Amino acid sequence: MKIKQSLSIVQQRTYASISVFISFVLIILVSLTLCGCTVTKKYGPYSGKVVDSETKQPLEGAAVLIVFHTVSATVGGAVFKYADAVETETDKNGEFKVESKRILKTGILQRWDDNGYVTIFKPGYGCYPEHIDSRPLILPSGTIPEKNYVVFELPSLKTKEQREKYLCGRNLAAPLSKQRHLIRLLNRERRALGYETFYSEDTK
C-alpha cells in the first residue's frame, strides 16, 4: 500500500514538473513569436525622380504609392499582409521624397517584410512596375530601395489602344484612403478613355 502511495506521489510530481515545463516552453514560444511583430519598424526615407523614358523629361504630378507588409509562414508558403502605406506626388522637376515612417503592427506568427513596394502612375504613361518597358528593374520586383535616389522611367503610351491595353489598376492591398492621388489619376485616365470610374475620389 505504501509503495502504491509512493508511486502515486512520484507520478503527481512528475506530471506537475511536465506541466510546468510545457507552460514555460509555451511562454517562450509565444514571446518569441510576438517579438517578431509587436515592435515598430522604421522604413525609408525614399527619394527619386520620375521621367519620360524616351525624352528623359521630368513628369510632374505622377502618383507615387509605397506599401508595406508583414509576412506569415504557412503550410502553403509565405503570406503577405498589408501593414501601412504612404503616398505622394512628383513636383515640377519630377522629383519626390518620402520621409522615414515608423510602423507598429501586432500579429502572431508574423515578421516584417523589409521592403517597401512602389506603384508609380501618370495618365498617358505605362505604370511602374507593371509595364514591361518601365525602368529600372529592381529585385525583388516592384520594391524601392531606402536611402537611395532612384530615377524611374515611364514609357509614353501614344495611342488609345496602348493606353487601354496597359491601363493601371489600384493597389489591392492598401485601403482606398491610402491611395487617393493614385485613384484620382486612374479615374482621370478612365474618363479620358471613355470608361466609367471604378473608385470614388472622396475616400476617407
PDB file of N, CA and C in Angstrom, residues 148-203:
ATOM      1  N   ASN A 148      18.265  55.746 -51.153  1.00  0.00           N
ATOM      2  CA  ASN A 148      18.873  55.825 -52.481  1.00  0.00           C
ATOM      3  C   ASN A 148      17.985  56.667 -53.389  1.00  0.00           C
ATOM      4  N   TYR A 149      18.605  57.553 -54.137  1.00  0.00           N
ATOM      5  CA  TYR A 149      17.871  58.371 -55.100  1.00  0.00           C
ATOM      6  C   TYR A 149      17.723  57.548 -56.379  1.00  0.00           C
ATOM      7  N   VAL A 150      16.478  57.238 -56.730  1.00  0.00           N
ATOM      8  CA  VAL A 150      16.219  56.354 -57.869  1.00  0.00           C
ATOM      9  C   VAL A 150      15.495  57.127 -58.970  1.00  0.00           C
ATOM     10  N   VAL A 151      15.961  56.973 -60.197  1.00  0.00           N
ATOM     11  CA  VAL A 151      15.291  57.581 -61.350  1.00  0.00           C
ATOM     12  C   VAL A 151      14.406  56.513 -62.003  1.00  0.00           C
ATOM     13  N   PHE A 152      13.108  56.763 -62.001  1.00  0.00           N
ATOM     14  CA  PHE A 152      12.141  55.843 -62.600  1.00  0.00           C
ATOM     15  C   PHE A 152      11.741  56.362 -63.978  1.00  0.00           C
ATOM     16  N   GLU A 153      11.728  55.469 -64.949  1.00  0.00           N
ATOM     17  CA  GLU A 153      11.373  55.831 -66.319  1.00  0.00           C
ATOM     18  C   GLU A 153      10.041  55.180 -66.705  1.00  0.00           C
ATOM     19  N   LEU A 154       9.098  56.020 -67.138  1.00  0.00           N
ATOM     20  CA  LEU A 154       7.797  55.522 -67.577  1.00  0.00           C
ATOM     21  C   LEU A 154       7.668  55.686 -69.091  1.00  0.00           C
ATOM     22  N   PRO A 155       7.228  54.626 -69.792  1.00  0.00           N
ATOM     23  CA  PRO A 155       7.069  54.724 -71.245  1.00  0.00           C
ATOM     24  C   PRO A 155       5.793  55.480 -71.622  1.00  0.00           C
ATOM     25  N   SER A 156       5.903  56.366 -72.589  1.00  0.00           N
ATOM     26  CA  SER A 156       4.736  57.107 -73.072  1.00  0.00           C
ATOM     27  C   SER A 156       3.856  56.183 -73.915  1.00  0.00           C
ATOM     28  N   LEU A 157       2.555  56.215 -73.653  1.00  0.00           N
ATOM     29  CA  LEU A 157       1.592  55.411 -74.420  1.00  0.00           C
ATOM     30  C   LEU A 157       0.930  56.351 -75.417  1.00  0.00           C
ATOM     31  N   LYS A 158       1.304  56.214 -76.677  1.00  0.00           N
ATOM     32  CA  LYS A 158       0.964  57.224 -77.682  1.00  0.00           C
ATOM     33  C   LYS A 158      -0.396  57.021 -78.346  1.00  0.00           C
ATOM     34  N   THR A 159      -0.974  55.860 -78.220  1.00  0.00           N
ATOM     35  CA  THR A 159      -2.274  55.609 -78.852  1.00  0.00           C
ATOM     36  C   THR A 159      -3.299  55.187 -77.799  1.00  0.00           C
ATOM     37  N   LYS A 160      -4.565  55.331 -78.165  1.00  0.00           N
ATOM     38  CA  LYS A 160      -5.638  54.917 -77.264  1.00  0.00           C
ATOM     39  C   LYS A 160      -5.568  53.422 -77.006  1.00  0.00           C
ATOM     40  N   GLU A 161      -5.220  52.682 -78.027  1.00  0.00           N
ATOM     41  CA  GLU A 161      -5.123  51.230 -77.885  1.00  0.00           C
ATOM     42  C   GLU A 161      -4.057  50.851 -76.848  1.00  0.00           C
ATOM     43  N   GLN A 162      -2.924  51.546 -76.875  1.00  0.00           N
ATOM     44  CA  GLN A 162      -1.868  51.266 -75.895  1.00  0.00           C
ATOM     45  C   GLN A 162      -2.332  51.635 -74.483  1.00  0.00           C
ATOM     46  N   ARG A 163      -3.012  52.752 -74.366  1.00  0.00           N
ATOM     47  CA  ARG A 163      -3.474  53.194 -73.050  1.00  0.00           C
ATOM     48  C   ARG A 163      -4.518  52.249 -72.479  1.00  0.00           C
ATOM     49  N   GLU A 164      -5.363  51.699 -73.369  1.00  0.00           N
ATOM     50  CA  GLU A 164      -6.352  50.727 -72.909  1.00  0.00           C
ATOM     51  C   GLU A 164      -5.695  49.412 -72.509  1.00  0.00           C
ATOM     52  N   LYS A 165      -4.708  48.985 -73.275  1.00  0.00           N
ATOM     53  CA  LYS A 165      -4.038  47.716 -73.011  1.00  0.00           C
ATOM     54  C   LYS A 165      -3.273  47.741 -71.694  1.00  0.00           C
ATOM     55  N   TYR A 166      -2.641  48.875 -71.404  1.00  0.00           N
ATOM     56  CA  TYR A 166      -1.780  48.965 -70.228  1.00  0.00           C
ATOM     57  C   TYR A 166      -2.384  49.828 -69.127  1.00  0.00           C
ATOM     58  N   LEU A 167      -3.705  49.870 -69.075  1.00  0.00           N
ATOM     59  CA  LEU A 167      -4.381  50.678 -68.061  1.00  0.00           C
ATOM     60  C   LEU A 167      -4.045  50.150 -66.660  1.00  0.00           C
ATOM     61  N   CYS A 168      -3.569  51.033 -65.821  1.00  0.00           N
ATOM     62  CA  CYS A 168      -3.136  50.669 -64.474  1.00  0.00           C
ATOM     63  C   CYS A 168      -4.350  50.477 -63.564  1.00  0.00           C
ATOM     64  N   GLY A 169      -4.169  49.689 -62.524  1.00  0.00           N
ATOM     65  CA  GLY A 169      -5.217  49.475 -61.526  1.00  0.00           C
ATOM     66  C   GLY A 169      -4.738  49.910 -60.153  1.00  0.00           C
ATOM     67  N   ARG A 170      -5.654  50.025 -59.213  1.00  0.00           N
ATOM     68  CA  ARG A 170      -5.273  50.436 -57.867  1.00  0.00           C
ATOM     69  C   ARG A 170      -4.549  49.300 -57.154  1.00  0.00           C
ATOM     70  N   ASN A 171      -3.884  49.629 -56.066  1.00  0.00           N
ATOM     71  CA  ASN A 171      -3.257  48.619 -55.232  1.00  0.00           C
ATOM     72  C   ASN A 171      -4.348  47.897 -54.438  1.00  0.00           C
ATOM     73  N   LEU A 172      -4.403  46.583 -54.559  1.00  0.00           N
ATOM     74  CA  LEU A 172      -5.477  45.823 -53.945  1.00  0.00           C
ATOM     75  C   LEU A 172      -5.280  45.602 -52.449  1.00  0.00           C
ATOM     76  N   ALA A 173      -4.055  45.781 -51.963  1.00  0.00           N
ATOM     77  CA  ALA A 173      -3.792  45.548 -50.544  1.00  0.00           C
ATOM     78  C   ALA A 173      -4.135  46.768 -49.689  1.00  0.00           C
ATOM     79  N   ALA A 174      -3.794  47.942 -50.171  1.00  0.00           N
ATOM     80  CA  ALA A 174      -3.968  49.161 -49.380  1.00  0.00           C
ATOM     81  C   ALA A 174      -5.408  49.665 -49.448  1.00  0.00           C
ATOM     82  N   PRO A 175      -5.925  50.226 -48.345  1.00  0.00           N
ATOM     83  CA  PRO A 175      -7.269  50.817 -48.378  1.00  0.00           C
ATOM     84  C   PRO A 175      -7.311  52.020 -49.306  1.00  0.00           C
ATOM     85  N   LEU A 176      -8.494  52.335 -49.798  1.00  0.00           N
ATOM     86  CA  LEU A 176      -8.647  53.439 -50.746  1.00  0.00           C
ATOM     87  C   LEU A 176      -8.169  54.767 -50.166  1.00  0.00           C
ATOM     88  N   SER A 177      -8.359  54.948 -48.870  1.00  0.00           N
ATOM     89  CA  SER A 177      -7.972  56.207 -48.235  1.00  0.00           C
ATOM     90  C   SER A 177      -6.474  56.434 -48.248  1.00  0.00           C
ATOM     91  N   LYS A 178      -5.693  55.384 -48.499  1.00  0.00           N
ATOM     92  CA  LYS A 178      -4.233  55.494 -48.521  1.00  0.00           C
ATOM     93  C   LYS A 178      -3.691  55.727 -49.925  1.00  0.00           C
ATOM     94  N   GLN A 179      -4.556  55.745 -50.933  1.00  0.00           N
ATOM     95  CA  GLN A 179      -4.088  55.908 -52.310  1.00  0.00           C
ATOM     96  C   GLN A 179      -4.970  56.885 -53.085  1.00  0.00           C
ATOM     97  N   ARG A 180      -5.240  58.014 -52.479  1.00  0.00           N
ATOM     98  CA  ARG A 180      -6.130  58.999 -53.080  1.00  0.00           C
ATOM     99  C   ARG A 180      -5.565  59.616 -54.349  1.00  0.00           C
ATOM    100  N   HIS A 181      -4.269  59.931 -54.354  1.00  0.00           N
ATOM    101  CA  HIS A 181      -3.663  60.518 -55.560  1.00  0.00           C
ATOM    102  C   HIS A 181      -3.730  59.525 -56.717  1.00  0.00           C
ATOM    103  N   LEU A 182      -3.382  58.285 -56.441  1.00  0.00           N
ATOM    104  CA  LEU A 182      -3.405  57.257 -57.479  1.00  0.00           C
ATOM    105  C   LEU A 182      -4.808  57.077 -58.038  1.00  0.00           C
ATOM    106  N   ILE A 183      -5.795  57.013 -57.169  1.00  0.00           N
ATOM    107  CA  ILE A 183      -7.181  56.815 -57.613  1.00  0.00           C
ATOM    108  C   ILE A 183      -7.659  58.000 -58.447  1.00  0.00           C
ATOM    109  N   ARG A 184      -7.298  59.211 -58.031  1.00  0.00           N
ATOM    110  CA  ARG A 184      -7.699  60.401 -58.794  1.00  0.00           C
ATOM    111  C   ARG A 184      -7.140  60.350 -60.216  1.00  0.00           C
ATOM    112  N   LEU A 185      -5.875  59.932 -60.351  1.00  0.00           N
ATOM    113  CA  LEU A 185      -5.261  59.849 -61.680  1.00  0.00           C
ATOM    114  C   LEU A 185      -5.825  58.679 -62.484  1.00  0.00           C
ATOM    115  N   LEU A 186      -6.117  57.574 -61.805  1.00  0.00           N
ATOM    116  CA  LEU A 186      -6.733  56.443 -62.509  1.00  0.00           C
ATOM    117  C   LEU A 186      -8.098  56.834 -63.068  1.00  0.00           C
ATOM    118  N   ASN A 187      -8.879  57.546 -62.290  1.00  0.00           N
ATOM    119  CA  ASN A 187     -10.193  57.994 -62.751  1.00  0.00           C
ATOM    120  C   ASN A 187     -10.066  58.966 -63.915  1.00  0.00           C
ATOM    121  N   ARG A 188      -9.057  59.844 -63.852  1.00  0.00           N
ATOM    122  CA  ARG A 188      -8.834  60.786 -64.947  1.00  0.00           C
ATOM    123  C   ARG A 188      -8.524  60.031 -66.239  1.00  0.00           C
ATOM    124  N   GLU A 189      -7.692  59.001 -66.141  1.00  0.00           N
ATOM    125  CA  GLU A 189      -7.338  58.218 -67.320  1.00  0.00           C
ATOM    126  C   GLU A 189      -8.546  57.450 -67.853  1.00  0.00           C
ATOM    127  N   ARG A 190      -9.330  56.887 -66.957  1.00  0.00           N
ATOM    128  CA  ARG A 190     -10.514  56.124 -67.381  1.00  0.00           C
ATOM    129  C   ARG A 190     -11.533  57.033 -68.073  1.00  0.00           C
ATOM    130  N   ARG A 191     -11.712  58.233 -67.543  1.00  0.00           N
ATOM    131  CA  ARG A 191     -12.642  59.171 -68.181  1.00  0.00           C
ATOM    132  C   ARG A 191     -12.145  59.585 -69.565  1.00  0.00           C
ATOM    133  N   ALA A 192     -10.838  59.774 -69.687  1.00  0.00           N
ATOM    134  CA  ALA A 192     -10.261  60.150 -70.986  1.00  0.00           C
ATOM    135  C   ALA A 192     -10.455  59.055 -72.020  1.00  0.00           C
ATOM    136  N   LEU A 193     -10.511  57.814 -71.564  1.00  0.00           N
ATOM    137  CA  LEU A 193     -10.695  56.681 -72.476  1.00  0.00           C
ATOM    138  C   LEU A 193     -12.161  56.327 -72.688  1.00  0.00           C
ATOM    139  N   GLY A 194     -13.050  57.065 -72.006  1.00  0.00           N
ATOM    140  CA  GLY A 194     -14.477  56.811 -72.175  1.00  0.00           C
ATOM    141  C   GLY A 194     -15.004  55.711 -71.281  1.00  0.00           C
ATOM    142  N   TYR A 195     -14.260  55.346 -70.240  1.00  0.00           N
ATOM    143  CA  TYR A 195     -14.687  54.310 -69.304  1.00  0.00           C
ATOM    144  C   TYR A 195     -15.322  54.937 -68.071  1.00  0.00           C
ATOM    145  N   GLU A 196     -16.124  54.126 -67.375  1.00  0.00           N
ATOM    146  CA  GLU A 196     -16.644  54.558 -66.090  1.00  0.00           C
ATOM    147  C   GLU A 196     -15.529  54.500 -65.046  1.00  0.00           C
ATOM    148  N   THR A 197     -15.636  55.379 -64.054  1.00  0.00           N
ATOM    149  CA  THR A 197     -14.647  55.346 -62.982  1.00  0.00           C
ATOM    150  C   THR A 197     -15.025  54.245 -61.997  1.00  0.00           C
ATOM    151  N   PHE A 198     -14.019  53.536 -61.520  1.00  0.00           N
ATOM    152  CA  PHE A 198     -14.247  52.420 -60.610  1.00  0.00           C
ATOM    153  C   PHE A 198     -14.291  52.850 -59.146  1.00  0.00           C
ATOM    154  N   TYR A 199     -13.552  53.881 -58.819  1.00  0.00           N
ATOM    155  CA  TYR A 199     -13.325  54.192 -57.417  1.00  0.00           C
ATOM    156  C   TYR A 199     -13.723  55.622 -57.108  1.00  0.00           C
ATOM    157  N   SER A 200     -14.282  55.809 -55.938  1.00  0.00           N
ATOM    158  CA  SER A 200     -14.647  57.148 -55.506  1.00  0.00           C
ATOM    159  C   SER A 200     -13.398  57.926 -55.116  1.00  0.00           C
ATOM    160  N   GLU A 201     -13.335  59.167 -55.544  1.00  0.00           N
ATOM    161  CA  GLU A 201     -12.199  60.013 -55.182  1.00  0.00           C
ATOM    162  C   GLU A 201     -12.401  60.624 -53.796  1.00  0.00           C
ATOM    163  N   ASP A 202     -13.613  60.507 -53.274  1.00  0.00           N
ATOM    164  CA  ASP A 202     -13.915  61.043 -51.953  1.00  0.00           C
ATOM    165  C   ASP A 202     -13.758  59.963 -50.900  1.00  0.00           C
ATOM    166  N   THR A 203     -12.552  59.334 -50.865  1.00  0.00           N
ATOM    167  CA  THR A 203     -12.304  58.260 -49.916  1.00  0.00           C
ATOM    168  C   THR A 203     -11.914  58.825 -48.576  1.00  0.00           C
TER     169      THR A 203
END
